[in-house]
Amino acid sequence: METGNFTYYVVALLMIVIGFVVFKKVAGCMIRTVVTFVLVAILATLYYLYFRQ
């Protein structure tokens, strides 16, 4: 039974590490996407304010 418990803890630890890495990659991508949208919105606003005449 002890081998079963050890295997359970190793698998649980591995799943936590993989989950953390996946979350980090997804969060990084989401942050880049939000920053890109904000920059595009700022550029569109500046274009509208300065070149609409």
XYZ file of C-alpha atoms in Angstrom:
53
model
C 0.000 0.000 0.000
C 2.901 2.362 0.627
C 3.914 2.339 -3.045
C 0.380 3.375 -3.969
C 0.532 6.387 -1.634
C 3.940 7.415 -2.972
C 2.693 7.162 -6.563
C -0.378 9.230 -5.657
C 1.765 12.031 -4.193
C 4.173 12.008 -7.155
C 1.289 12.221 -9.637
C -0.406 14.970 -7.592
C 2.839 16.988 -7.456
C 3.391 16.509 -11.186
C -0.146 17.696 -11.955
C 0.348 20.801 -9.771
C 3.593 21.677 -11.583
C 2.052 21.132 -15.030
C -1.012 23.172 -14.021
C 1.211 26.020 -12.821
C 3.211 26.066 -16.065
C 0.070 26.014 -18.213
C -1.534 28.767 -16.111
C 1.610 30.876 -16.377
C 1.683 30.571 -20.170
C -2.037 31.328 -20.530
C -1.860 34.293 -18.141
C 1.150 35.698 -19.995
C -0.676 35.431 -23.289
C -3.776 37.086 -21.827
C -1.727 39.961 -20.390
C -0.056 40.540 -23.761
C -3.452 40.502 -25.474
C -4.920 43.052 -23.038
C -1.888 45.338 -23.393
C -2.156 45.123 -27.182
C -5.856 46.024 -27.104
C -5.158 48.983 -24.790
C -2.402 50.276 -27.085
C -4.627 49.927 -30.153
C -7.414 51.800 -28.354
C -5.011 54.611 -27.381
C -3.704 54.882 -30.940
C -7.246 54.924 -32.339
C -8.214 57.668 -29.861
C -5.171 59.761 -30.747
C -5.859 59.312 -34.437
C -9.495 60.356 -33.950
C -8.612 63.395 -31.818
C -5.769 64.736 -33.971
C -6.692 63.786 -37.532
C -10.488 64.044 -37.628
C -10.439 67.621 -38.982
